[in-house]
Amino acid sequence: MDEVPRESPPIAFGERSRVVEGFRAYGLIVAMWLRSTMAYRASFVMTTFGNFAATAFDFVAIMLMFSHVDSLGGYSLPEIALLYGVSGTAFGLSDLVLGSMDRLGRRVRDGTLDTLLVRPVPVLAQVAADRFALRRLGRVTQGLLVLGYALVSLDIAWTPLKVLMLPLMVLSGAAVFGAVFVAGAAFQFFAQDASEVQNSFTYGGTTLLQYPPSIFAKDLVRGVTFVVPLAFVSWLPALYVLGRDYPLDLPQWVAFLPPVVAALCWVPAGLAWRAGLRAYRSTGN
Amino acid sequence: MRLYAVVAAGGFRRHATYRMATAAGVFTNTVFGFIMAYTYTALWDERPQLGGYDTAQALTYVWLGQALLMTCAMMGGGFEDELMERIRTGDIAVDLYRPADLQLWWLAGDLGRAAFHLLGRGIIPMALGAFAFDLALPGSAWTWLAFLVSVALGVVVSFAVRYVVALSAFWLMDGAGAMQITWLAGLFFSGMLLPLNLFPGALGEVARALPWSSLLQVPADVLLGKHEGWGLVRAYAFQAGWAVALLLAGRLLQGVATRRVVVQGG
């Protein structure tokens, strides 16, 4: 009785079970890397601090700028800190969950991607969880600290909507950056050693969002609103919280779009990933 | 001497093979150049002549930073990972048997790498920056030549720092932490995030006196015509002084480390 061979799930089961399976696999691989990380605690503490310090330097540079001026592009330091905190935390979360994706190009080059393909687990989950680096919490912590500083020092007339906006924009922002990570990884199926292009959209994107839109050229703002919709990560929702005018004369309700935009971003990202995986030809041995 | 020239040419060629990565890097440098150029414009709009630069000079500084980021390996990315790996695995013992000086060997390779990055990742972002913004580029060929000498000295200082840190792998086994601290210091104290002239008070004085200011701040000021005549000689002396001191420190450390290898039986 107990020797009945288990069947593999029928295909009609379809997408949902693959998604669940993907999350489960992601969790298992992450747990494995966590155990191995915790084997060298001192090293973990050092690298987490390093991650924290590396990102903190950006904000130190902004504070040094404000030792010479009272406002930048018409924005005060606490206002910029809010933009910085939201974008930094959103990007940090996304980097924590999916930051390993930029190793895909190397895997394609050295052929180790093949190992992942033969396992009965979604490749995306394996690539994303590969070498999961908890030290990236350093970046999240730094973003949260700056966000905390902004919230303490800003004088905002809080409404329930504005309060709700804070977790909403951080999580939606993380999802938007996540889509960029996946799309960037998909690009590496075709251009194997071009992971830096991904960096310009992820690291470059978060750097851009740390400053107010008023200092950038209109065309650049249009690009990050309508083409790669990073403006929905922090600018538009945060300007709503700050009660500031939006760039490009956008209507007020766009501040509430981040979850929709995030969901929409995952469609092309997912399609790109599939196309990349399908086009993949092993380098062979 | 011929041997080291060949090694340098090898370093150049090796990095020249990564064409896609170079193109991607140029793209990234350009994106960051644009973002920083806008933030600097906002800053200099508030405070014209901040740090003794006008807006065009500040923008030139931004694009120089992008052009020299890889050349002077301000965030690492040179030979150091490979050297540390060779130390960790013990392959370094083979290198020590070679009839070549270990430090000069790696220096030659790194100079070749730097030369490639100056051409491959420096010129295009700089040209795009000059196209999109009003830059204060010098018209005199002498200034450009003086700048290139300063960049070369900066590369040697950068090499010397990374060499010392990479040798720490003899004692630390895993030098990744030390290397991370080094590139953080390099990023901050080279003036990559903000010109060191803008650092206030004692922090500014210390930052300008540290070796990392040789990587960007000094070459940028040479190009912007801030160091001329004896001032230029002083700037060179500052860079060369750090280069010599750090190279000697590396040599000393190398001596101690290699004796250690022999004692352990490599």
XYZ file of C-alpha atoms in Angstrom:
551
model
C 0.000 0.000 0.000
C 2.680 2.454 0.918
C 4.698 1.743 -2.199
C 2.277 3.414 -4.607
C 4.405 5.462 -7.003
C 3.569 9.125 -6.810
C 2.574 10.677 -10.077
C 3.939 13.971 -11.161
C 1.268 16.666 -11.011
C -0.915 16.668 -14.121
C -0.233 19.437 -16.575
C -3.774 20.777 -16.218
C -2.755 21.727 -12.696
C -0.946 24.425 -14.543
C 0.524 27.718 -13.611
C -0.530 28.109 -10.035
C 1.176 25.029 -8.738
C 4.353 26.100 -10.557
C 4.213 29.440 -8.822
C 3.667 27.798 -5.426
C 6.429 25.343 -6.200
C 8.684 28.225 -7.166
C 8.122 30.039 -3.893
C 8.668 26.830 -1.936
C 11.925 26.133 -3.751
C 13.027 29.718 -3.258
C 12.380 29.389 0.476
C 14.315 26.127 0.729
C 17.352 27.413 -1.149
C 17.329 30.637 0.851
C 17.205 28.646 4.095
C 20.201 26.640 2.921
C 22.239 29.760 2.191
C 21.171 31.277 5.508
C 22.552 28.289 7.363
C 25.822 28.527 5.505
C 25.996 32.302 6.123
C 25.445 31.838 9.826
C 28.328 29.386 10.007
C 30.632 32.423 9.760
C 28.903 34.938 11.969
C 31.775 37.410 12.267
C 32.083 37.553 8.506
C 28.315 38.052 8.224
C 28.346 40.959 10.669
C 31.286 42.572 8.869
C 29.806 42.282 5.381
C 26.377 43.479 6.569
C 28.023 46.499 8.104
C 29.972 46.991 4.880
C 26.731 46.934 2.914
C 25.235 49.431 5.337
C 28.250 51.740 5.120
C 28.482 51.502 1.330
C 24.962 52.833 0.925
C 25.257 55.259 3.833
C 27.999 57.130 1.962
C 25.449 58.324 -0.621
C 23.472 59.976 2.119
C 26.607 61.374 3.729
C 27.350 62.997 0.352
C 23.848 64.534 0.347
C 24.362 65.814 3.897
C 27.708 67.314 2.850
C 25.889 69.072 0.007
C 23.427 70.479 2.531
C 26.290 71.849 4.617
C 26.609 74.381 1.774
C 22.959 74.932 0.776
C 19.529 75.006 2.424
C 17.643 73.465 -0.454
C 18.330 71.484 -3.600
C 15.944 71.940 -6.509
C 13.589 73.645 -4.045
C 13.550 70.689 -1.623
C 14.781 70.655 1.966
C 16.995 67.922 3.444
C 14.126 66.132 5.270
C 12.074 66.134 2.058
C 14.959 64.641 0.109
C 15.464 62.173 2.970
C 11.884 60.961 2.438
C 12.531 60.377 -1.277
C 15.850 58.733 -0.422
C 14.400 56.554 2.344
C 11.523 55.252 0.253
C 13.594 54.508 -2.816
C 16.495 53.108 -0.769
C 14.275 50.773 1.243
C 12.276 49.627 -1.796
C 15.447 48.939 -3.746
C 17.070 47.283 -0.726
C 14.158 44.850 -0.347
C 14.209 44.018 -4.006
C 17.993 43.582 -3.941
C 17.676 41.298 -0.920
C 15.142 39.044 -2.645
C 16.373 39.145 -6.261
C 19.821 40.740 -6.152
C 21.559 37.489 -7.110
C 19.943 37.605 -10.538
C 22.861 39.542 -11.981
C 24.996 36.408 -11.730
C 22.956 34.848 -14.512
C 25.304 36.070 -17.230
C 28.230 34.349 -15.550
C 26.218 31.144 -15.227
C 25.393 31.244 -18.937
C 29.072 31.818 -19.756
C 30.539 29.076 -17.603
C 27.735 26.604 -18.293
C 26.597 26.133 -14.673
C 23.093 27.241 -15.672
C 22.631 23.752 -17.132
C 22.708 22.291 -13.614
C 19.712 24.427 -12.711
C 17.816 23.453 -15.849
C 17.794 19.745 -15.070
C 16.365 20.181 -11.581
C 12.572 19.880 -11.341
C 12.275 23.354 -9.861
C 11.488 26.653 -11.642
C 14.747 28.147 -12.897
C 13.759 31.679 -11.876
C 13.401 30.600 -8.247
C 16.784 28.878 -8.319
C 18.596 31.796 -9.930
C 16.962 34.292 -7.566
C 17.773 32.320 -4.435
C 21.289 31.381 -5.526
C 23.861 32.638 -2.995
C 21.133 34.466 -1.101
C 22.946 37.241 0.734
C 21.382 38.261 4.020
C 24.076 40.948 4.335
C 21.932 42.978 1.930
C 19.786 43.745 4.969
C 22.439 46.413 5.563
C 21.034 48.383 2.642
C 17.435 47.961 3.830
C 18.418 49.094 7.333
C 20.106 52.190 5.959
C 17.052 53.071 3.878
C 14.747 52.599 6.862
C 16.942 54.779 9.084
C 16.888 57.640 6.582
C 13.138 57.149 6.166
C 12.758 57.318 9.948
C 14.791 60.517 10.090
C 12.571 62.016 7.374
C 9.339 61.103 9.152
C 10.558 62.526 12.451
C 11.817 65.802 11.036
C 9.083 66.496 8.467
C 6.019 68.467 9.369
C 3.282 66.582 7.530
C -0.481 66.906 8.023
C -1.091 63.176 8.245
C -4.281 61.680 6.867
C -5.172 57.956 6.813
C -4.421 57.919 3.074
C -0.980 59.414 3.580
C -0.172 56.898 6.309
C -1.331 54.054 4.077
C 0.817 55.420 1.285
C 4.075 54.673 3.136
C 3.991 50.844 3.195
C 2.214 50.874 -0.168
C 4.964 52.749 -1.965
C 7.817 50.828 -0.370
C 6.322 47.447 -1.292
C 5.143 48.469 -4.768
C 8.497 50.099 -5.350
C 10.273 46.882 -4.390
C 8.048 45.050 -6.893
C 8.871 47.543 -9.666
C 12.596 47.150 -9.000
C 12.052 43.377 -8.878
C 10.604 43.447 -12.388
C 13.675 45.403 -13.508
C 15.935 42.751 -11.955
C 14.106 39.953 -13.804
C 14.079 41.832 -17.104
C 17.785 42.588 -16.650
C 18.534 38.927 -16.016
C 16.535 37.974 -19.119
C 18.681 40.393 -21.119
C 21.758 38.484 -19.953
C 20.599 35.374 -21.795
C 21.387 37.352 -24.939
C 24.251 39.582 -23.778
C 26.105 37.388 -21.353
C 28.640 39.808 -19.940
C 26.468 42.913 -19.906
C 25.177 42.772 -16.335
C 26.241 46.398 -15.907
C 23.344 47.499 -18.095
C 21.092 46.110 -15.379
C 23.055 48.130 -12.806
C 22.267 51.364 -14.605
C 18.556 50.717 -14.176
C 18.705 49.341 -10.623
C 21.506 51.234 -8.874
C 21.176 54.146 -11.296
C 17.399 54.177 -10.831
C 17.587 54.312 -7.072
C 20.223 57.069 -7.202
C 17.997 59.078 -9.536
C 14.964 58.691 -7.261
C 16.926 59.926 -4.258
C 16.856 63.437 -5.696
C 13.738 65.500 -6.426
C 12.354 65.367 -9.986
C 12.605 69.148 -10.218
C 16.359 69.010 -10.861
C 16.198 66.703 -13.878
C 15.460 67.509 -17.507
C 11.820 67.014 -18.547
C 12.663 64.289 -21.045
C 14.485 62.268 -18.416
C 11.493 62.573 -16.066
C 9.182 61.522 -18.926
C 11.401 58.502 -19.567
C 11.277 57.255 -15.982
C 7.533 57.899 -15.783
C 6.265 56.367 -19.018
C 9.045 54.071 -20.314
C 10.718 52.540 -17.243
C 8.143 53.654 -14.658
C 10.539 54.211 -11.755
C 8.808 57.514 -10.936
C 6.028 55.434 -9.365
C 8.478 53.964 -6.846
C 9.005 57.093 -4.816
C 8.523 60.384 -6.645
C 4.775 60.365 -7.329
C 3.509 58.744 -4.103
C 6.048 60.611 -1.949
C 5.169 63.964 -3.507
C 1.563 63.216 -2.582
C 2.616 62.665 1.038
C 4.666 65.872 0.963
C 1.781 67.772 -0.658
C 4.035 68.894 -3.523
C 3.252 69.466 -7.194
C 3.876 66.481 -9.435
C 6.262 66.661 -12.337
C 4.844 66.872 -15.887
C 1.503 68.248 -14.537
C 0.270 64.723 -13.832
C -3.174 64.411 -12.153
C -3.339 63.743 -8.431
C -4.687 60.197 -8.646
C -1.481 58.868 -10.259
C -0.014 58.775 -6.747
C -2.245 55.768 -6.078
C -1.112 53.801 -9.113
C 2.100 52.162 -7.818
C 0.544 48.708 -7.131
C -1.029 48.694 -10.596
C 2.178 49.857 -12.242
C 4.146 47.202 -10.339
C 1.778 44.475 -11.524
C 1.991 45.769 -15.096
C 5.799 45.799 -14.957
C 5.904 42.100 -14.199
C 4.110 41.219 -17.445
C 6.892 42.272 -19.851
C 9.511 41.146 -17.325
C 7.976 37.672 -17.125
C 7.620 37.444 -20.901
C 11.223 38.553 -21.373
C 12.384 35.921 -18.899
C 10.484 33.195 -20.765
C 11.798 34.333 -24.101
C 15.322 34.369 -22.728
C 15.058 30.934 -21.188
C 13.621 29.541 -24.431
C 16.345 31.090 -26.533
C 19.044 29.722 -24.236
C 21.468 27.317 -25.844
C 23.987 25.721 -23.568
C 27.616 26.552 -24.272
C 28.298 22.833 -23.902
C 31.488 21.337 -22.656
C 61.964 45.927 -18.880
C 60.782 44.214 -22.064
C 59.132 41.516 -19.982
C 57.029 44.072 -18.086
C 56.018 45.798 -21.309
C 54.727 42.447 -22.568
C 52.836 41.882 -19.319
C 51.306 45.360 -19.577
C 50.262 44.723 -23.168
C 48.735 41.443 -21.981
C 46.743 43.300 -19.319
C 45.475 45.682 -21.987
C 44.504 42.936 -24.424
C 42.865 40.825 -21.765
C 40.426 43.562 -20.826
C 39.915 44.500 -24.463
C 38.364 41.082 -25.120
C 35.314 41.874 -22.983
C 33.637 44.024 -25.613
C 30.052 43.601 -24.462
C 31.029 44.272 -20.851
C 32.875 47.408 -21.946
C 29.862 48.641 -23.902
C 27.611 47.917 -20.908
C 30.055 49.758 -18.661
C 30.090 52.782 -20.951
C 26.294 52.806 -20.784
C 26.353 52.662 -16.966
C 28.989 55.403 -16.665
C 26.913 57.583 -18.975
C 23.695 57.026 -16.997
C 25.410 57.876 -13.712
C 27.144 60.825 -15.360
C 23.791 62.267 -16.364
C 22.232 61.772 -12.924
C 25.198 63.351 -11.141
C 25.454 66.171 -13.665
C 21.869 67.203 -12.888
C 22.397 67.044 -9.124
C 25.599 69.108 -9.410
C 23.777 71.630 -11.588
C 21.122 71.992 -8.866
C 23.841 72.387 -6.236
C 25.807 74.988 -8.188
C 22.589 76.846 -9.063
C 22.167 77.424 -5.327
C 25.813 78.243 -4.679
C 27.729 79.417 -7.746
C 31.517 79.124 -7.340
C 31.119 76.446 -4.655
C 34.512 74.907 -3.858
C 36.144 77.346 -6.275
C 34.506 75.735 -9.319
C 32.028 77.329 -11.674
C 29.180 75.184 -13.005
C 31.048 74.126 -16.159
C 34.042 73.051 -14.063
C 31.810 71.141 -11.641
C 30.185 69.305 -14.559
C 33.603 68.529 -16.019
C 34.506 67.062 -12.634
C 31.436 64.778 -12.786
C 32.327 63.359 -16.188
C 35.986 62.993 -15.258
C 34.861 60.920 -12.284
C 32.939 58.583 -14.581
C 35.842 58.417 -17.026
C 38.394 57.592 -14.329
C 36.236 55.313 -12.168
C 37.532 52.129 -13.774
C 40.908 53.524 -14.846
C 41.893 54.295 -11.260
C 39.847 51.311 -9.992
C 38.200 53.502 -7.371
C 35.748 50.724 -6.556
C 38.271 47.913 -7.078
C 37.895 45.753 -10.134
C 41.557 45.281 -10.940
C 44.014 42.485 -10.284
C 43.386 42.195 -6.549
C 40.764 39.430 -6.597
C 43.030 37.250 -8.687
C 46.078 37.899 -6.511
C 44.140 37.121 -3.336
C 42.818 33.940 -4.914
C 46.372 32.870 -5.812
C 47.482 33.545 -2.258
C 44.566 31.600 -0.836
C 45.097 28.568 -3.054
C 48.876 28.622 -2.722
C 49.459 29.217 -6.442
C 51.448 32.259 -5.338
C 54.353 29.909 -4.626
C 54.663 29.308 -8.381
C 54.704 33.065 -9.027
C 57.528 33.512 -6.537
C 59.719 31.104 -8.513
C 59.348 33.151 -11.694
C 62.397 35.171 -12.675
C 60.362 38.364 -12.385
C 59.622 40.735 -9.565
C 56.183 39.946 -8.118
C 55.170 43.546 -7.447
C 56.393 44.877 -10.805
C 54.697 41.983 -12.597
C 51.280 42.844 -11.145
C 51.911 46.581 -11.553
C 52.642 46.135 -15.248
C 49.456 44.128 -15.750
C 47.415 46.725 -13.861
C 48.880 49.586 -15.910
C 47.781 47.752 -19.063
C 44.301 47.315 -17.591
C 44.126 50.995 -16.660
C 45.219 52.084 -20.138
C 42.475 50.007 -21.688
C 39.813 51.377 -19.352
C 40.929 54.957 -19.992
C 40.353 54.424 -23.709
C 37.467 51.942 -23.535
C 35.409 53.376 -20.707
C 36.703 56.916 -20.419
C 36.512 58.582 -23.797
C 32.927 57.830 -24.847
C 31.178 58.939 -21.611
C 33.372 62.063 -21.587
C 32.455 62.823 -25.212
C 28.741 62.258 -24.531
C 28.979 64.463 -21.454
C 30.659 67.218 -23.461
C 27.922 66.884 -26.070
C 25.051 67.185 -23.586
C 26.524 69.709 -21.144
C 28.708 72.779 -21.223
C 32.093 71.499 -19.967
C 35.265 73.410 -19.146
C 37.707 71.346 -21.190
C 41.145 72.869 -21.698
C 42.229 73.884 -25.183
C 45.922 73.459 -24.549
C 47.543 70.139 -25.381
C 50.010 70.724 -22.513
C 47.197 70.719 -19.958
C 45.907 67.433 -21.346
C 49.431 65.992 -21.192
C 49.872 67.223 -17.610
C 46.506 65.601 -16.821
C 47.569 62.253 -18.292
C 50.751 62.247 -16.191
C 48.628 62.897 -13.106
C 46.247 60.065 -14.065
C 49.201 57.703 -14.494
C 50.476 58.616 -11.026
C 46.951 58.109 -9.678
C 46.822 54.626 -11.190
C 50.124 53.725 -9.513
C 48.853 54.989 -6.128
C 45.648 53.006 -6.602
C 47.670 49.906 -7.509
C 49.953 50.318 -4.506
C 47.008 50.548 -2.084
C 45.291 47.490 -3.540
C 48.556 45.531 -3.575
C 49.101 46.096 0.146
C 45.511 45.112 0.917
C 45.645 42.034 -1.339
C 48.783 40.843 0.479
C 46.777 40.868 3.690
C 45.284 37.642 2.356
C 48.495 35.939 3.537
C 47.319 36.536 7.105
C 43.544 36.882 6.817
C 42.866 33.947 4.460
C 39.689 35.752 3.375
C 40.595 39.273 2.341
C 37.115 40.130 1.056
C 36.262 42.258 4.108
C 39.512 44.229 3.921
C 39.001 44.759 0.198
C 35.454 46.002 0.744
C 36.655 48.572 3.266
C 39.353 49.615 0.806
C 36.979 50.291 -2.045
C 34.571 52.103 0.266
C 37.427 54.359 1.334
C 38.449 54.738 -2.298
C 34.954 55.765 -3.336
C 34.565 58.309 -0.562
C 38.056 59.792 -0.246
C 38.872 59.952 -3.954
C 36.205 62.626 -4.327
C 33.984 60.389 -6.449
C 30.821 61.174 -4.466
C 31.553 64.853 -3.987
C 34.667 66.947 -4.728
C 36.967 66.951 -1.700
C 37.023 70.792 -1.839
C 33.442 70.619 -0.552
C 34.265 68.488 2.474
C 34.053 70.776 5.505
C 36.824 71.604 7.981
C 39.141 68.936 9.309
C 37.394 66.166 7.342
C 38.261 68.040 4.162
C 41.881 68.548 5.179
C 42.327 64.898 6.095
C 40.566 63.737 2.910
C 42.779 65.905 0.721
C 45.933 64.583 2.443
C 45.052 60.882 2.085
C 46.428 58.856 -0.857
C 42.989 58.442 -2.474
C 42.787 62.106 -3.441
C 45.438 61.180 -6.054
C 42.854 59.082 -7.896
C 40.384 61.775 -8.914
C 40.660 65.088 -7.074
C 44.253 65.814 -8.097
C 43.964 64.754 -11.772
C 40.678 66.681 -12.070
C 42.261 69.830 -10.648
C 45.181 69.438 -13.050
C 42.783 69.262 -15.995
C 40.765 72.198 -14.680
C 43.955 74.276 -14.528
C 44.013 74.623 -10.724
C 47.610 73.419 -10.520
C 50.057 75.301 -12.680
C 53.797 75.998 -12.505
C 55.103 75.097 -9.064
C 51.600 74.104 -8.053
C 51.714 71.365 -10.667
C 55.084 70.198 -9.371
C 53.653 70.095 -5.848
C 50.635 68.093 -7.040
C 52.897 65.589 -8.804
C 55.155 65.393 -5.748
C 52.132 64.635 -3.568
C 51.025 61.786 -5.841
C 54.535 60.441 -6.398
C 55.243 60.616 -2.668
C 52.242 58.449 -1.859
C 53.070 56.109 -4.750
C 56.612 55.536 -3.523
C 55.614 55.201 0.128
C 52.866 52.693 -0.619
C 54.954 50.712 -3.103
C 57.694 50.430 -0.470
C 55.128 49.329 2.105
C 53.943 46.675 -0.331
C 57.518 45.530 -0.931
C 58.160 45.285 2.800
C 54.979 43.329 3.366
C 55.787 41.088 0.419
C 59.180 40.296 1.979
C 57.596 39.332 5.286
C 54.855 37.333 3.547
C 57.197 35.351 1.283
C 59.370 34.356 4.224
C 56.174 33.092 5.801
C 55.392 31.021 2.706
C 58.838 29.374 2.878
C 58.444 28.637 6.590
C 55.101 26.988 5.926
C 56.608 25.028 3.083
C 54.250 26.694 0.583
